[in-house]
Amino acid sequence: MMITKVIISITMTAALLVGNHCDAKDKVSVDDLVSNVNRASYYAGDDGRSDARMIVIDKDGNKQLRQFVILRKDREDEGDQSFLVVFSRPTDVKDTVFLVDKKVKSDDDRWLYLPGLDLVKRISAGDKRTSFVGTDYYYEDVSGRNPALDSHHIINQTEDTYLLKSVPKESGEVEFSYYQSTISKETFLPMTVEYFNDDNKLYRKVEVVEVKEIEGIPTVIKSQVKNLETGSTTLLQFRKPRYNLGIPDDVFTTRSLRSPPRQWLEAK
């Protein structure tokens, strides 16, 4: 009898502990959730480097490859940061370089260097949601959309995920009416992001395919974006990602557009 009471007591205590944990997790505010998602998606470590490969598959099954190295450095957590993307394959995009100076309180600065023309092209704010070098990803996808541009609402949740609806504050500046993100409660990574047009029709879907823990940080290794209007899909795979490398500030200047920092492009 005494043993039975002890077992019941332990079971109830464990249930209360689990219940309290779930309650705390489930009661996250929308602001905290958006902040956690932003940090998990774009601010892992103080800086980072990764090889990457994109495969674009059109509706007829034809494939195109894009291979590049991406470097990132944070100025402050959830604040300004810089990205440098240097392409190595195929031949027609080799040495193309994309530089982003991401600003939280104003429009980002974006430059694209086209080696065939020896031309540095400024990407205007109006072009940020257009195709990134012929893929189904957008320029804005590389550095992430500023969460402050949208209003966010938690519209559902399960034991493992939150469903977040985000509506642009300036609807005339973007092609979508709203988007919905299914967010992992364990990692705060958005596992799917679905974009809807003014007719409430899903036309674009971004999905995480594989996540691995790299240096203790949950990291997206494979993802894909589907354009449901054209039937095109772009697969994105990261290889050899690393964090906290001490990448210097001068790597992320316009000088790197024509003279990329070769010492940081090689995997170590």
Short mmCIF file of C-alpha atoms in Angstrom, two decimals:
data_model
loop_
_atom_site.label_atom_id
_atom_site.label_comp_id
_atom_site.label_asym_id
_atom_site.label_seq_id
_atom_site.Cartn_x
_atom_site.Cartn_y
_atom_site.Cartn_z
CA MET A 1 0.00 0.00 0.00
CA MET A 2 2.78 2.39 0.97
CA ILE A 3 4.69 1.52 -2.26
CA THR A 4 1.56 2.18 -4.30
CA LYS A 5 1.16 5.64 -2.70
CA VAL A 6 4.80 6.47 -3.44
CA ILE A 7 4.42 5.45 -7.11
CA ILE A 8 1.23 7.50 -7.45
CA SER A 9 2.94 10.49 -5.81
CA ILE A 10 5.97 10.26 -8.13
CA THR A 11 3.71 9.86 -11.18
CA MET A 12 1.63 12.90 -10.24
CA THR A 13 4.73 14.98 -9.57
CA ALA A 14 6.20 14.00 -12.92
CA ALA A 15 2.92 14.81 -14.65
CA LEU A 16 2.82 18.24 -13.01
CA LEU A 17 6.41 18.94 -14.06
CA VAL A 18 5.69 17.93 -17.64
CA GLY A 19 2.44 19.86 -17.58
CA ASN A 20 4.09 23.01 -16.30
CA HIS A 21 6.79 22.71 -18.95
CA CYS A 22 4.22 22.36 -21.72
CA ASP A 23 2.15 25.25 -20.38
CA ALA A 24 5.15 27.56 -20.32
CA LYS A 25 6.11 26.51 -23.83
CA ASP A 26 2.56 26.86 -25.14
CA LYS A 27 2.02 30.31 -23.60
CA VAL A 28 4.84 32.02 -25.45
CA SER A 29 3.87 35.52 -26.58
CA VAL A 30 3.75 36.26 -30.29
CA ASP A 31 6.57 38.81 -29.90
CA ASP A 32 8.80 36.27 -28.15
CA LEU A 33 7.95 33.64 -30.76
CA VAL A 34 8.81 35.94 -33.68
CA SER A 35 12.06 36.94 -31.94
CA ASN A 36 13.03 33.29 -31.34
CA VAL A 37 12.28 32.38 -34.96
CA ASN A 38 14.34 35.32 -36.23
CA ARG A 39 17.34 34.36 -34.07
CA ALA A 40 17.14 30.65 -34.95
CA SER A 41 16.82 31.34 -38.68
CA TYR A 42 19.37 34.12 -39.25
CA TYR A 43 21.50 34.82 -36.15
CA ALA A 44 23.08 31.46 -35.19
CA GLY A 45 26.54 32.23 -33.79
CA ASP A 46 28.23 35.61 -34.30
CA ASP A 47 29.19 34.75 -37.86
CA GLY A 48 29.12 31.76 -40.19
CA ARG A 49 30.31 30.18 -43.39
CA SER A 50 28.92 27.42 -45.60
CA ASP A 51 29.24 25.87 -49.02
CA ALA A 52 25.88 25.74 -50.75
CA ARG A 53 24.30 24.27 -53.85
CA MET A 54 20.99 25.09 -55.51
CA ILE A 55 19.33 22.86 -58.12
CA VAL A 56 16.53 24.49 -60.09
CA ILE A 57 14.06 21.99 -61.59
CA ASP A 58 11.51 23.42 -64.04
CA LYS A 59 8.06 21.96 -64.75
CA ASP A 60 9.52 19.76 -67.53
CA GLY A 61 12.20 18.29 -65.27
CA ASN A 62 15.10 20.30 -66.71
CA LYS A 63 17.78 21.08 -64.10
CA GLN A 64 20.16 23.99 -63.52
CA LEU A 65 22.90 24.13 -60.89
CA ARG A 66 24.05 27.07 -58.78
CA GLN A 67 27.03 26.52 -56.46
CA PHE A 68 28.35 29.14 -54.07
CA VAL A 69 29.87 30.01 -50.70
CA ILE A 70 27.91 32.16 -48.25
CA LEU A 71 29.54 34.21 -45.46
CA ARG A 72 27.64 36.05 -42.70
CA LYS A 73 28.57 38.41 -39.88
CA ASP A 74 26.25 39.87 -37.24
CA ARG A 75 26.70 43.45 -36.05
CA GLU A 76 24.41 42.71 -33.09
CA ASP A 77 22.00 39.93 -32.19
CA GLU A 78 18.72 40.47 -34.09
CA GLY A 79 20.27 43.67 -35.46
CA ASP A 80 22.20 44.70 -38.54
CA GLN A 81 24.26 42.05 -40.29
CA SER A 82 26.12 41.42 -43.54
CA PHE A 83 26.09 38.61 -46.09
CA LEU A 84 28.48 37.81 -48.95
CA VAL A 85 27.61 35.17 -51.56
CA VAL A 86 30.28 34.13 -54.10
CA PHE A 87 29.32 31.80 -56.97
CA SER A 88 31.71 29.15 -58.36
CA ARG A 89 29.50 27.11 -60.73
CA PRO A 90 28.27 26.88 -63.45
CA THR A 91 30.58 28.79 -65.77
CA ASP A 92 28.01 31.42 -66.76
CA VAL A 93 27.62 32.62 -63.14
CA LYS A 94 31.16 31.85 -61.87
CA ASP A 95 32.58 34.81 -59.86
CA THR A 96 29.17 36.47 -59.61
CA VAL A 97 29.05 38.06 -56.13
CA PHE A 98 26.05 39.18 -54.05
CA LEU A 99 26.56 41.49 -51.05
CA VAL A 100 23.89 42.44 -48.50
CA ASP A 101 24.16 45.12 -45.84
CA LYS A 102 21.09 44.25 -43.79
CA LYS A 103 19.61 47.09 -41.75
CA VAL A 104 16.87 46.59 -39.20
CA LYS A 105 15.72 50.24 -39.09
CA SER A 106 15.88 51.05 -42.82
CA ASP A 107 15.99 49.39 -46.23
CA ASP A 108 18.80 46.90 -46.79
CA ASP A 109 21.59 47.69 -49.25
CA ARG A 110 22.13 44.96 -51.86
CA TRP A 111 24.73 44.77 -54.65
CA LEU A 112 25.25 42.18 -57.38
CA TYR A 113 28.53 41.95 -59.29
CA LEU A 114 28.24 40.52 -62.83
CA PRO A 115 31.75 39.50 -63.98
CA GLY A 116 30.80 39.05 -67.66
CA LEU A 117 29.91 42.74 -67.82
CA ASP A 118 32.33 43.84 -65.08
CA LEU A 119 29.26 45.58 -63.67
CA VAL A 120 28.21 46.26 -60.07
CA LYS A 121 24.42 46.44 -60.00
CA ARG A 122 22.51 47.90 -57.08
CA ILE A 123 19.44 45.80 -56.21
CA SER A 124 16.62 48.23 -55.45
CA ALA A 125 14.23 47.75 -52.56
CA GLY A 126 11.48 47.12 -55.14
CA ASP A 127 13.42 44.15 -56.56
CA LYS A 128 14.05 42.38 -53.26
CA ARG A 129 11.22 39.92 -53.90
CA THR A 130 12.35 38.91 -57.38
CA SER A 131 14.27 35.81 -58.47
CA PHE A 132 17.71 35.31 -56.93
CA VAL A 133 20.03 34.49 -59.89
CA GLY A 134 17.34 32.59 -61.78
CA THR A 135 16.16 30.39 -58.90
CA ASP A 136 12.85 30.21 -57.03
CA TYR A 137 14.43 31.90 -54.02
CA TYR A 138 14.15 35.69 -53.76
CA TYR A 139 16.91 38.18 -52.94
CA GLU A 140 15.09 38.83 -49.67
CA ASP A 141 15.22 35.11 -48.77
CA VAL A 142 19.03 35.22 -48.51
CA SER A 143 19.15 37.65 -45.60
CA GLY A 144 15.59 37.22 -44.32
CA ARG A 145 12.55 39.44 -44.20
CA ASN A 146 12.49 42.04 -41.43
CA PRO A 147 9.82 40.80 -38.94
CA ALA A 148 8.84 44.43 -38.22
CA LEU A 149 7.41 44.73 -41.74
CA ASP A 150 4.55 42.37 -40.86
CA SER A 151 1.85 41.91 -38.22
CA HIS A 152 2.01 38.46 -36.63
CA HIS A 153 -0.62 36.28 -34.97
CA ILE A 154 -0.43 32.77 -33.51
CA ILE A 155 -3.49 31.09 -35.06
CA ASN A 156 -2.96 27.48 -33.94
CA GLN A 157 -0.56 25.13 -32.23
CA THR A 158 -0.01 21.42 -31.75
CA GLU A 159 2.16 19.55 -29.28
CA ASP A 160 5.18 20.13 -31.56
CA THR A 161 4.48 23.23 -33.63
CA TYR A 162 3.09 26.77 -33.73
CA LEU A 163 1.18 28.10 -36.73
CA LEU A 164 1.99 31.79 -37.24
CA LYS A 165 0.13 34.05 -39.68
CA SER A 166 1.97 37.15 -40.90
CA VAL A 167 0.32 40.02 -42.77
CA PRO A 168 2.35 42.82 -44.43
CA LYS A 169 1.81 46.27 -42.93
CA GLU A 170 2.34 47.83 -46.40
CA SER A 171 0.46 45.47 -48.70
CA GLY A 172 1.40 47.37 -51.86
CA GLU A 173 5.11 46.63 -51.43
CA VAL A 174 4.94 42.83 -51.70
CA GLU A 175 3.34 40.26 -53.99
CA PHE A 176 1.70 38.22 -51.18
CA SER A 177 -1.43 38.89 -49.16
CA TYR A 178 -0.14 36.94 -46.15
CA TYR A 179 2.01 33.95 -45.27
CA GLN A 180 1.75 31.18 -42.68
CA SER A 181 4.72 29.56 -40.94
CA THR A 182 4.70 26.19 -39.19
CA ILE A 183 7.35 26.55 -36.47
CA SER A 184 9.07 23.78 -34.53
CA LYS A 185 8.63 24.23 -30.76
CA GLU A 186 11.92 22.42 -30.23
CA THR A 187 14.17 24.53 -32.48
CA PHE A 188 12.02 27.58 -33.40
CA LEU A 189 12.95 26.94 -37.03
CA PRO A 190 10.08 27.55 -39.50
CA MET A 191 9.62 24.12 -41.09
CA THR A 192 7.21 25.35 -43.77
CA VAL A 193 6.29 28.83 -44.97
CA GLU A 194 3.27 29.15 -47.27
CA TYR A 195 2.51 32.32 -49.26
CA PHE A 196 -1.04 33.26 -50.29
CA ASN A 197 -2.18 35.80 -52.88
CA ASP A 198 -5.13 38.23 -52.76
CA ASP A 199 -7.48 35.42 -53.83
CA ASN A 200 -6.44 33.45 -50.73
CA LYS A 201 -4.70 30.94 -53.03
CA LEU A 202 -1.44 29.24 -52.06
CA TYR A 203 1.15 30.03 -54.75
CA ARG A 204 4.57 29.58 -53.08
CA LYS A 205 5.84 27.15 -50.46
CA VAL A 206 9.19 26.96 -48.66
CA GLU A 207 9.98 23.73 -46.78
CA VAL A 208 12.83 22.55 -44.56
CA VAL A 209 13.86 19.06 -45.64
CA GLU A 210 16.66 18.27 -43.18
CA VAL A 211 18.00 19.78 -39.95
CA LYS A 212 21.29 18.79 -38.26
CA GLU A 213 22.95 19.99 -35.07
CA ILE A 214 26.19 21.77 -36.02
CA GLU A 215 28.43 22.91 -33.13
CA GLY A 216 25.38 22.58 -30.85
CA ILE A 217 23.17 24.74 -33.12
CA PRO A 218 20.15 23.29 -35.00
CA THR A 219 21.00 24.08 -38.62
CA VAL A 220 18.96 23.74 -41.81
CA ILE A 221 20.96 21.49 -44.14
CA LYS A 222 18.38 21.01 -46.91
CA SER A 223 15.37 23.06 -47.93
CA GLN A 224 13.29 23.68 -51.02
CA VAL A 225 10.98 26.28 -52.45
CA LYS A 226 8.14 25.47 -54.84
CA ASN A 227 6.58 27.97 -57.22
CA LEU A 228 3.09 26.51 -57.56
CA GLU A 229 2.23 28.87 -60.43
CA THR A 230 5.11 27.87 -62.73
CA GLY A 231 5.68 24.31 -61.46
CA SER A 232 9.33 25.10 -60.74
CA THR A 233 11.20 23.90 -57.64
CA THR A 234 14.59 24.92 -56.24
CA LEU A 235 16.44 22.59 -53.88
CA LEU A 236 19.02 24.16 -51.53
CA GLN A 237 21.68 22.16 -49.73
CA PHE A 238 24.26 23.53 -47.28
CA ARG A 239 27.56 21.68 -46.81
CA LYS A 240 30.31 22.08 -44.20
CA PRO A 241 28.56 24.88 -42.26
CA ARG A 242 30.58 26.44 -39.44
CA TYR A 243 29.99 29.19 -36.88
CA ASN A 244 32.00 31.74 -34.88
CA LEU A 245 35.00 31.93 -37.22
CA GLY A 246 35.99 35.52 -36.48
CA ILE A 247 35.38 36.77 -40.04
CA PRO A 248 36.70 40.37 -40.23
CA ASP A 249 34.49 43.34 -41.11
CA ASP A 250 36.41 44.20 -44.29
CA VAL A 251 35.21 40.98 -45.92
CA PHE A 252 31.78 42.58 -46.22
CA THR A 253 32.62 45.71 -48.19
CA THR A 254 31.94 46.56 -51.85
CA ARG A 255 35.64 45.91 -52.52
CA SER A 256 34.86 42.18 -52.13
CA LEU A 257 32.50 42.32 -55.11
CA ARG A 258 35.39 42.45 -57.59
CA SER A 259 38.01 40.92 -55.28
CA PRO A 260 36.32 38.20 -53.19
CA PRO A 261 38.19 37.17 -50.00
CA ARG A 262 39.62 33.86 -51.26
CA GLN A 263 40.98 32.84 -47.83
CA TRP A 264 37.40 32.75 -46.49
CA LEU A 265 35.94 30.92 -49.48
CA GLU A 266 37.87 27.71 -48.85
CA ALA A 267 36.36 25.29 -46.32
CA LYS A 268 38.71 24.76 -43.33
#
